mmCIF file of C-alpha atoms in Angstrom:
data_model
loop_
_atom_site.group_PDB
_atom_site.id
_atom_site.type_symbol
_atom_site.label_atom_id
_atom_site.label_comp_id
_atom_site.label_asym_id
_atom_site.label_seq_id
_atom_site.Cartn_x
_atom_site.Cartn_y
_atom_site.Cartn_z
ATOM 1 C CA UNK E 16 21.465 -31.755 8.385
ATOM 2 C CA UNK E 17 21.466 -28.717 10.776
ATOM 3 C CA UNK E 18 19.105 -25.882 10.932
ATOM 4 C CA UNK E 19 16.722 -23.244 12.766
ATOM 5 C CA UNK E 20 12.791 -22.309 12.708
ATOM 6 C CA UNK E 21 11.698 -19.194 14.273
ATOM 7 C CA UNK E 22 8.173 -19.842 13.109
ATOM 8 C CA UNK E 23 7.955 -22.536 15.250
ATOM 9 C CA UNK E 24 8.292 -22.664 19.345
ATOM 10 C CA UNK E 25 9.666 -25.598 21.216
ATOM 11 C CA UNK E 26 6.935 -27.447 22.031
ATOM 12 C CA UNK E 27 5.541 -27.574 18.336
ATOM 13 C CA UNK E 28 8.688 -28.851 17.057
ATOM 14 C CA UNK E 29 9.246 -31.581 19.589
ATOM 15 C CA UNK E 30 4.937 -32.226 18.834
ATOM 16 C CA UNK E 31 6.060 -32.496 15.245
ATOM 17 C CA UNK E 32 9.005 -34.569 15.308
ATOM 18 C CA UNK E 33 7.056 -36.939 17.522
ATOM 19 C CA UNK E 34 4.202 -37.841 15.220
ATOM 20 C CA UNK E 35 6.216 -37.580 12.179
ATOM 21 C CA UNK E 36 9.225 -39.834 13.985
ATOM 22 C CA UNK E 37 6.641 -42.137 16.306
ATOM 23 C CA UNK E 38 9.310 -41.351 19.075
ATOM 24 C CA UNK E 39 8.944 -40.430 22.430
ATOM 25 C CA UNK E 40 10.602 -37.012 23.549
ATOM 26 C CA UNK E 41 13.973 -37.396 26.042
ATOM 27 C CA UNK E 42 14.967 -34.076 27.995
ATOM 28 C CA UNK E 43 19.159 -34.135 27.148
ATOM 29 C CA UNK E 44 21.389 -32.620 29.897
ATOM 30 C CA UNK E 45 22.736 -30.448 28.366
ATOM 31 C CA UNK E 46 22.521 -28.013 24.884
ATOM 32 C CA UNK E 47 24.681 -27.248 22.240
ATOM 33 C CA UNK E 48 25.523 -24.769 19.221
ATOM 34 C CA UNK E 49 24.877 -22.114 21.556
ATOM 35 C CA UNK E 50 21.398 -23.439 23.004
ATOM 36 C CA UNK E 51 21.287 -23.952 26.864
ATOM 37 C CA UNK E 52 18.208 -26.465 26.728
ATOM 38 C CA UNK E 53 18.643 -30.108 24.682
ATOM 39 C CA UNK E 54 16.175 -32.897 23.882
ATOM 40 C CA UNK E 55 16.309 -36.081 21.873
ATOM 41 C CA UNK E 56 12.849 -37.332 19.625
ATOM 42 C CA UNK E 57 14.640 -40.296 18.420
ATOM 43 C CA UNK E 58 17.885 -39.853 16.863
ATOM 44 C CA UNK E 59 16.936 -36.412 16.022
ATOM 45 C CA UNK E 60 18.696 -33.860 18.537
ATOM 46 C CA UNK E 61 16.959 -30.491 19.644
ATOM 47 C CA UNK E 62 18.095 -27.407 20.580
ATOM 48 C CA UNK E 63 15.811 -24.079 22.190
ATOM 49 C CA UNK E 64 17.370 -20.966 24.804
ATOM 50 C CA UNK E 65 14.217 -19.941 26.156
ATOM 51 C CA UNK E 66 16.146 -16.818 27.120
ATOM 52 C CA UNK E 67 16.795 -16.152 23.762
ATOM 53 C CA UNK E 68 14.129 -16.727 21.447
ATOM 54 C CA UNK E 69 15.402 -15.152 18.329
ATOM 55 C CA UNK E 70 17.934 -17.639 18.381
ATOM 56 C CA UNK E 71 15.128 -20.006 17.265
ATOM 57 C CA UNK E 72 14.697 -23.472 17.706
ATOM 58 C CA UNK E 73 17.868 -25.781 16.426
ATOM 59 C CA UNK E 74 17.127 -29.213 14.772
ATOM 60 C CA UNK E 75 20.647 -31.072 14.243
ATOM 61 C CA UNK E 76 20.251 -34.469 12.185
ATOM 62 C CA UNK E 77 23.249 -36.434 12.259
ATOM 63 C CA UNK E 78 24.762 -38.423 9.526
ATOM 64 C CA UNK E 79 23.702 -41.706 11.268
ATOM 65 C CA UNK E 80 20.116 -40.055 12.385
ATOM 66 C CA UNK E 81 20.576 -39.349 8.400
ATOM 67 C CA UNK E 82 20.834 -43.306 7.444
ATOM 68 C CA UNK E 83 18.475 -44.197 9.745
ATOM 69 C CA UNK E 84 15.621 -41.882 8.797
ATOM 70 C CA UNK E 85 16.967 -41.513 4.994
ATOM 71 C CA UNK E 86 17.519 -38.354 3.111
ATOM 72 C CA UNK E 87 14.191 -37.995 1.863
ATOM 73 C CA UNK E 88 12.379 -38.216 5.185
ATOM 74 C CA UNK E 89 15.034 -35.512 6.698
ATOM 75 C CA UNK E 90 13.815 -33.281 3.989
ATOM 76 C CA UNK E 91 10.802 -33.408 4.686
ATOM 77 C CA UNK E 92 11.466 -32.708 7.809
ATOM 78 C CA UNK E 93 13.443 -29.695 7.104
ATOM 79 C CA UNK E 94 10.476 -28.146 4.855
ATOM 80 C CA UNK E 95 7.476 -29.152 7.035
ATOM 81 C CA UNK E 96 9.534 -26.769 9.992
ATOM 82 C CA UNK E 97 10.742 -24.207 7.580
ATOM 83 C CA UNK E 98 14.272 -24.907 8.770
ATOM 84 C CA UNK E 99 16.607 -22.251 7.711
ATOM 85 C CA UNK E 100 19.127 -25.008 7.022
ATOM 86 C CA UNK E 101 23.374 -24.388 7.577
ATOM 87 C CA UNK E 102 23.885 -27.627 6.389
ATOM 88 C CA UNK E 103 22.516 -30.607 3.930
ATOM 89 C CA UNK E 104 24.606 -33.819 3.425
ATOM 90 C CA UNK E 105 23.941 -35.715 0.686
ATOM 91 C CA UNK E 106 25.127 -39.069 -0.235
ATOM 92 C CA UNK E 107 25.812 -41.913 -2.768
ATOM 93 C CA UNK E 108 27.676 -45.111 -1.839
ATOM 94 C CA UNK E 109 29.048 -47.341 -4.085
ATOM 95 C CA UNK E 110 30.421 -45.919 -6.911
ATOM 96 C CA UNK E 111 31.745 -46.563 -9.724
ATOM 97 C CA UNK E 112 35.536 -45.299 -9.278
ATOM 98 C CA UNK E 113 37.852 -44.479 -6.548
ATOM 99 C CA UNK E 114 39.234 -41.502 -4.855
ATOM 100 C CA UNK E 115 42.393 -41.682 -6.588
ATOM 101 C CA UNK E 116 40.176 -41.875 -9.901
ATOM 102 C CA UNK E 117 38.776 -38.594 -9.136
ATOM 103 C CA UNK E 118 41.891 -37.555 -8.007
ATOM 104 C CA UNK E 119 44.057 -37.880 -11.110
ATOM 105 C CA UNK E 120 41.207 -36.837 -13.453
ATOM 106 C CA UNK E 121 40.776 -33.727 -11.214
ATOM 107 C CA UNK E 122 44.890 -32.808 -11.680
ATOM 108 C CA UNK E 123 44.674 -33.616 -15.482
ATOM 109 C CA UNK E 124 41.839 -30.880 -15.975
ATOM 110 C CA UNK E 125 39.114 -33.553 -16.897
ATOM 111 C CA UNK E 126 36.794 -31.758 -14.812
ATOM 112 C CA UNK E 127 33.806 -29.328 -14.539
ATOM 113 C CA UNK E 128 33.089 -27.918 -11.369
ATOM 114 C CA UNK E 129 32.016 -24.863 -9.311
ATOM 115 C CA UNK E 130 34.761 -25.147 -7.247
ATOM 116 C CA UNK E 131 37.250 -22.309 -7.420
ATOM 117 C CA UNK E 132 40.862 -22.417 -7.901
ATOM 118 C CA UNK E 133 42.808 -21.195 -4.539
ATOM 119 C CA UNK E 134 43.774 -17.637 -4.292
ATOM 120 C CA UNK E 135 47.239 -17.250 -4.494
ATOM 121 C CA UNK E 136 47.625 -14.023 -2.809
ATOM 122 C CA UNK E 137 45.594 -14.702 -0.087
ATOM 123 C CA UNK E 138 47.610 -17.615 0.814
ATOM 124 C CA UNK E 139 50.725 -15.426 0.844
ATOM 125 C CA UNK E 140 49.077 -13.210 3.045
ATOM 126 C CA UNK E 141 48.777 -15.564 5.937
ATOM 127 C CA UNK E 142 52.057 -17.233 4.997
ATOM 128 C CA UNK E 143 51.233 -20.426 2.426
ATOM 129 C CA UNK E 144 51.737 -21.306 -0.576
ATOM 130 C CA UNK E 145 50.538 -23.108 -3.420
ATOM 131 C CA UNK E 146 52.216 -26.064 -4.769
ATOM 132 C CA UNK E 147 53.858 -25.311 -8.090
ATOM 133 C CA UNK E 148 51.919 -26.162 -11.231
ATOM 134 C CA UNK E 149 48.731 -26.272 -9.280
ATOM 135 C CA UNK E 150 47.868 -22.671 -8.894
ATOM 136 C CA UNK E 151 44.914 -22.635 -11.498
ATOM 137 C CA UNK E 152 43.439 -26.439 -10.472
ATOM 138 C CA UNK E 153 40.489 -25.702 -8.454
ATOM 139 C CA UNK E 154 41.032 -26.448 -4.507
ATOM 140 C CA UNK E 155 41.125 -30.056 -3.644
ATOM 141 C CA UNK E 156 42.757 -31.890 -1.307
ATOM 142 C CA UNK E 157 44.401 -35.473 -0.672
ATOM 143 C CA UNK E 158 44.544 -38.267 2.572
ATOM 144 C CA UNK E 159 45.318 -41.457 2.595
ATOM 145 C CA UNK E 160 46.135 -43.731 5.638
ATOM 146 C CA UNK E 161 46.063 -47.433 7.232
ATOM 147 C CA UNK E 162 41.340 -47.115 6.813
ATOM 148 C CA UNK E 163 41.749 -45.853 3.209
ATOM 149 C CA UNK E 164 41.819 -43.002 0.823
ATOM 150 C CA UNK E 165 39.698 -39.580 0.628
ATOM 151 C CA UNK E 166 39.492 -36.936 -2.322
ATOM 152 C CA UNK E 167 38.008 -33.529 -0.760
ATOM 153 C CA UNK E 168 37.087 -31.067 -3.982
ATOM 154 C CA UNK E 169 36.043 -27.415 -3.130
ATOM 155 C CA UNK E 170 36.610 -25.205 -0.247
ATOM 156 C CA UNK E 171 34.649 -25.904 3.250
ATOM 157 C CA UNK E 172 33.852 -22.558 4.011
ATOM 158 C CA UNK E 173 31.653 -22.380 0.056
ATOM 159 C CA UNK E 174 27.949 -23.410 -0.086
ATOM 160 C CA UNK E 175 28.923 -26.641 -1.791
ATOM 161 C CA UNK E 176 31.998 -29.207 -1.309
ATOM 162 C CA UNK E 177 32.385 -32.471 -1.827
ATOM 163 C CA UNK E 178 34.355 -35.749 -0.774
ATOM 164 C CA UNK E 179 34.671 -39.392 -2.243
ATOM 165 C CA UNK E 180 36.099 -41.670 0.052
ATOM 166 C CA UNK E 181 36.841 -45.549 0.714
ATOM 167 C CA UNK E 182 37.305 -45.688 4.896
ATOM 168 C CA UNK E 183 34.236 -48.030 4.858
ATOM 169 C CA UNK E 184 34.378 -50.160 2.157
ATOM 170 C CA UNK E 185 32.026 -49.181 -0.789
ATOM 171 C CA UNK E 186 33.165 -46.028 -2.088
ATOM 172 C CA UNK E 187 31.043 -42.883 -1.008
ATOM 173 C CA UNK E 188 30.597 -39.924 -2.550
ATOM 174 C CA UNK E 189 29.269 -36.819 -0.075
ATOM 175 C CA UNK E 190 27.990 -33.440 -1.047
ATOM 176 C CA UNK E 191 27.494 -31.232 1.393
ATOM 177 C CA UNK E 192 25.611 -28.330 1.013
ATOM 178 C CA UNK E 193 25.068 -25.256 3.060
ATOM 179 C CA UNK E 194 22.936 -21.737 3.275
ATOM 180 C CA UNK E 195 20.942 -20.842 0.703
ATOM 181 C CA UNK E 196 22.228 -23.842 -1.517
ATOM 182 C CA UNK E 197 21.184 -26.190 1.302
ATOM 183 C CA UNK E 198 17.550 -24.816 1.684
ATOM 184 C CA UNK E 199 16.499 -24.555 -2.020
ATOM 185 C CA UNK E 200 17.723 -28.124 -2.267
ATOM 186 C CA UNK E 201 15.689 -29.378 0.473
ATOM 187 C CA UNK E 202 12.858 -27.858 -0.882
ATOM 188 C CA UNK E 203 13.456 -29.740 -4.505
ATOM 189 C CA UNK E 204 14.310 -32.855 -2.856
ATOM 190 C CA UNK E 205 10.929 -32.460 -0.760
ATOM 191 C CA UNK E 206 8.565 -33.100 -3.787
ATOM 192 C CA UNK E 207 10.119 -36.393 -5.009
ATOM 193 C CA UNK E 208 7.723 -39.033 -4.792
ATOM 194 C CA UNK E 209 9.445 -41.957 -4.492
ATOM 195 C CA UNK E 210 12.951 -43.484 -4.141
ATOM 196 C CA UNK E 211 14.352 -43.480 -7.222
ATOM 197 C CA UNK E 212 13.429 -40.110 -8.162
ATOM 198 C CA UNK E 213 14.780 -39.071 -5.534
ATOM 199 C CA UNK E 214 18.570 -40.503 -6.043
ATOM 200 C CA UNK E 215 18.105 -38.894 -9.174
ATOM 201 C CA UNK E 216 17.607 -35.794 -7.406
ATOM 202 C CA UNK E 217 20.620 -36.921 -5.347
ATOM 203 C CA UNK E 218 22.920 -37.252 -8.645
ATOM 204 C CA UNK E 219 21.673 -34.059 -10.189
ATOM 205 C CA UNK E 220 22.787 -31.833 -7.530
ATOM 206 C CA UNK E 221 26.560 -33.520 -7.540
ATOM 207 C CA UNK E 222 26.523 -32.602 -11.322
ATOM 208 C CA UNK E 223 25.546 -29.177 -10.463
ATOM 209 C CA UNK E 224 28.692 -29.135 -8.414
ATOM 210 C CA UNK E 225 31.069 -31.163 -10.608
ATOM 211 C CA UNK E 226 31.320 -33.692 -13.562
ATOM 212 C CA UNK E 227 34.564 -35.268 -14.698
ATOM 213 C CA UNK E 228 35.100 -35.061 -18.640
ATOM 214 C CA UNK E 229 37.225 -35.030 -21.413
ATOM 215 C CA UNK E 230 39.055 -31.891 -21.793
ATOM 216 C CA UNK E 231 39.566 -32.776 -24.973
ATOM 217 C CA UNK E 232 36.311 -33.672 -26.777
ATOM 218 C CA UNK E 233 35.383 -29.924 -26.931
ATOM 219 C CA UNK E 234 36.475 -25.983 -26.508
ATOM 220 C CA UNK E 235 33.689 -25.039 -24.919
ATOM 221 C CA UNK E 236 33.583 -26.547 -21.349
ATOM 222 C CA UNK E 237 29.850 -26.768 -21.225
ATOM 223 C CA UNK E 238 29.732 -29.079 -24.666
ATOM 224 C CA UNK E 239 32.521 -31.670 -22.998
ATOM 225 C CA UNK E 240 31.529 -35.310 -23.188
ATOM 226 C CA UNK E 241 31.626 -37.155 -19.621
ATOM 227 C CA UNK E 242 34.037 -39.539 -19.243
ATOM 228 C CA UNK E 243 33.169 -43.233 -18.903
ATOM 229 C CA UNK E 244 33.142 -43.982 -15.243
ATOM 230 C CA UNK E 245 31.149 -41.225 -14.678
ATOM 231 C CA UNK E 246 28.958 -41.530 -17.550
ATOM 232 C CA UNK E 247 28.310 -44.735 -15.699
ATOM 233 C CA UNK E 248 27.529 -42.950 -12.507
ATOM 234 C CA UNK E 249 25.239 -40.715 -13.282
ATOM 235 C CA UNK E 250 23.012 -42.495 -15.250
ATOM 236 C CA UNK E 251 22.266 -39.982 -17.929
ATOM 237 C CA UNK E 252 20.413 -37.741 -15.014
ATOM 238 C CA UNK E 253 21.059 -33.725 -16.117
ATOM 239 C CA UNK E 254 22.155 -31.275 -13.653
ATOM 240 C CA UNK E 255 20.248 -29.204 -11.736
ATOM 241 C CA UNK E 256 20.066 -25.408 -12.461
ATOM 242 C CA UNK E 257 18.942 -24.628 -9.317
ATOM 243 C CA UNK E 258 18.350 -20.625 -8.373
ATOM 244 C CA UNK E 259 18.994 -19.738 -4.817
ATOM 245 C CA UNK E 260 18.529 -16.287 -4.937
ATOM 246 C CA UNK E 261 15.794 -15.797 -2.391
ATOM 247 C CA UNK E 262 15.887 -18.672 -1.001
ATOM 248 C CA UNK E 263 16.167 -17.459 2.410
ATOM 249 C CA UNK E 264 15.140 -14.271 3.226
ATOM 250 C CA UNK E 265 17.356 -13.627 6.726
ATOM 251 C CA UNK E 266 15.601 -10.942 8.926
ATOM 252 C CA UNK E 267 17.376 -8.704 11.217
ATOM 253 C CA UNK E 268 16.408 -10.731 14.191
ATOM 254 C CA UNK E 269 18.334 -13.756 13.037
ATOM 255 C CA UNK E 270 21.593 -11.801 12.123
ATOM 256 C CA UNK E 271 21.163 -10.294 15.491
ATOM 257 C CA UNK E 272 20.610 -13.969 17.014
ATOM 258 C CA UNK E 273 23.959 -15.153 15.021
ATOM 259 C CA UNK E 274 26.283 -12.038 16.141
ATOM 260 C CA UNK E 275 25.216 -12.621 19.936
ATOM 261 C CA UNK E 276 25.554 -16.180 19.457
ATOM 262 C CA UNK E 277 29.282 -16.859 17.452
ATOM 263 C CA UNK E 278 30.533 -13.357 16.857
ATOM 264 C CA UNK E 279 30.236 -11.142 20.323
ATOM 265 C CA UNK E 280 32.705 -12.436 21.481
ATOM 266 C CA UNK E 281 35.072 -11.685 19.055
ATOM 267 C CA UNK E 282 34.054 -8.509 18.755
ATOM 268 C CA UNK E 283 34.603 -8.035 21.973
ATOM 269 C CA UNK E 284 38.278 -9.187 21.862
ATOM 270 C CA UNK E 285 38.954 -6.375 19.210
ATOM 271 C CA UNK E 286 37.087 -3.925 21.196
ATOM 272 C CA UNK E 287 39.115 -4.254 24.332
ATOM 273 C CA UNK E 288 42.354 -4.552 22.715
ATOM 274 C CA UNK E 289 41.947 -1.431 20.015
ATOM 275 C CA UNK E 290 39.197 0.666 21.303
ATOM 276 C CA UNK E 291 35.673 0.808 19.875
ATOM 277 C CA UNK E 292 36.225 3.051 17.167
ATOM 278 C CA UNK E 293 37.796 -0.405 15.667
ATOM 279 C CA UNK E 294 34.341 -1.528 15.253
ATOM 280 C CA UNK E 295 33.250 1.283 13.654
ATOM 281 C CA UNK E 296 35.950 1.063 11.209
ATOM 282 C CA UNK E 297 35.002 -2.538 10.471
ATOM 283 C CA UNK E 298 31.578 -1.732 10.550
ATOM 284 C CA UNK E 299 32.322 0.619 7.428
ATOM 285 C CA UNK E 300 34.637 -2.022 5.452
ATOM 286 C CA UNK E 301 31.199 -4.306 5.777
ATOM 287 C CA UNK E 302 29.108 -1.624 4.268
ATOM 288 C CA UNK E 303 31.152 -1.628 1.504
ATOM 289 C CA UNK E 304 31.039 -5.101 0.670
ATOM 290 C CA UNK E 305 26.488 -5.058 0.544
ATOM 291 C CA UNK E 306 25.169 -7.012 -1.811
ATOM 292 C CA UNK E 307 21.351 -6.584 -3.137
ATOM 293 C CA UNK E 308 20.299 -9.477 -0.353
ATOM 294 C CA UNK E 309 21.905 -7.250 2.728
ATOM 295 C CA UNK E 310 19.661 -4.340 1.144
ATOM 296 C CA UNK E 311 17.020 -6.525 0.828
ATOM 297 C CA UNK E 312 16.982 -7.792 4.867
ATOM 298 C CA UNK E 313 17.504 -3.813 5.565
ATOM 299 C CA UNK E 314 15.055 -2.976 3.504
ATOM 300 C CA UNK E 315 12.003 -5.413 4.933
ATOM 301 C CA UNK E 316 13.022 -4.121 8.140
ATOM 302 C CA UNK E 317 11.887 -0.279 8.660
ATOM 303 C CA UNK E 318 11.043 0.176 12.319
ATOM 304 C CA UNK E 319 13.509 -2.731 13.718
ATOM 305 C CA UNK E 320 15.180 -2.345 17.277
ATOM 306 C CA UNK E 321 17.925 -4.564 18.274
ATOM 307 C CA UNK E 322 16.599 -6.718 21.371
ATOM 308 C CA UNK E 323 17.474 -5.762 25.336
ATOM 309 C CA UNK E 324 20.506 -7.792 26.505
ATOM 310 C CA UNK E 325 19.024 -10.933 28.606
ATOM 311 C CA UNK E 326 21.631 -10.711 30.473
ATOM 312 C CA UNK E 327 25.007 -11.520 29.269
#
């Protein structure tokens, strides 16, 4: 899990992670993810630029900080700081099946997912293709090699995507959520009360991103029986209809914060090599493409002045 609190400086969230973790607080030597400072309150890692404060305060929980601590406690976490989360890894081990089960299901069309199928034209545009036959299966991808097998379904760059894998033994399957999808989930997961109502939390959000059924036991997609396996796997848990509109409300300081941060320099590149009037142009070609949430951020935002360079 990875995410940021503006409401929250420094000090307060190392305070926090110390009581909550029973840690001690270790100064790191050096930052990350854009941050100049580090620190370490256990195995949670810490991020702060007190030169740039509207960059927030970073909180990066690795997978192993993630076994240690379990999912439920990083949650917690994650509310208690209002953490305006990029990333949420959830995890089952064990399972019922193997890669290659979800694999050949997946290319049969025994499945239900939100993952999308690849666009064809896109590809073409940057010079790929599709394998024939496979243009309308959603994207998914296939490794094998001397640790074991994996099954990726979705696309990274979505809010949700998932992998099953055997490297380490038990299967595991991993859903990994981001934005908005990350951050209402956190919140849900938050309220469980104990441990198995949480895995059933757990299981409800991988149906929300797929199930594997039979194609065949209906017309309509949403009526399909599950197949066995993963009958067996879930448990007879429902999905979650989860509504992330609103989940995050972004303000104008934090999409400031992220331009600075990952996209200036880009910018910059296009600037120098086709004049600024480039920028405008893509400036335009953005407006275009607003949504009611890019409205909504303008809209909160009435008297809002972009912050004096610190220097770069």
């Amino acid at each position: 899990m990875r995410g940021t609190t503006v409401g929250h400086g420094v000090d307060e969230v190392l305070g926090y992670l110390a009581a909550e973790l029973d840690a001690s607080v270790e100064v790191a030597m050096f930052g990350r993810h854009g941050y100049s400072d580090g620190y370490r309150v256990g195995p949670v890692a810490v991020f702060h630029h007190p030169e740039h404060p509207a960059m927030g305060v970073c909180v990066d929980v690795d997978g192993g900080a993630c076994d240690v601590l379990g999912t439920q406690r990083v949650a917690r976490v994650a509310v208690a700081l209002g953490l305006r989360l990029s990333r949420l890894d959830l995890a089952v081990d064990g399972c019922p099946f193997t890669p290659d089960d979800l694999r050949r299901e997946w290319l049969a069309g025994n499945v239900r997912t939100r993952a999308k199928a690849p666009d064809v034209e896109r590809l073409a545009a940057r010079g790929l293709s599709v394998r024939p036959g496979l243009e309308d299966v959603p994207t998914h991808e296939w490794s094998e090699g001397p640790t074991g097998t994996q099954f990726r379904m979705g696309s990274r760059a979505s809010e949700a995507f998932a992998r099953c894998y055997d490297r380490r033994g038990p299967v595991r399957f991993e859903l990994e959520l981001k934005g908005r999808t990350a951050a209402a989930a956190a919140v849900l997961l938050q309220l469980v009360d104990d441990e198995a109502a949480f895995s059933r939390g757990v299981l409800g959000f991988v149906r929300r991103f797929v199930d594997f059924v039979d194609a065949s036991s209906d017309t309509n997609a949403s009526r399909r029986s599950l197949l066995g396996f993963w009958a067996a796997f879930v448990g007879g848990v429902e999905r979650w209809r989860l509504s992330v509109a609103g989940a995050v409300e972004r303000t104008l300081d934090e999409v400031w914060a992220w331009l600075e941060r990952q996209a200036a320099p880009a910018l910059a590149l296009v600037a120098s090599a086709a004049g600024r009037g480039a920028l405008g142009e893509l400036v335009d070609r953005g407006r275009r493409r607003w949504r009611s949430h890019h409205r909504g951020v303008l809209a909160r935002s009435p008297d809002w002045a972009y912050p004096a360079s610190n220097g770069y």
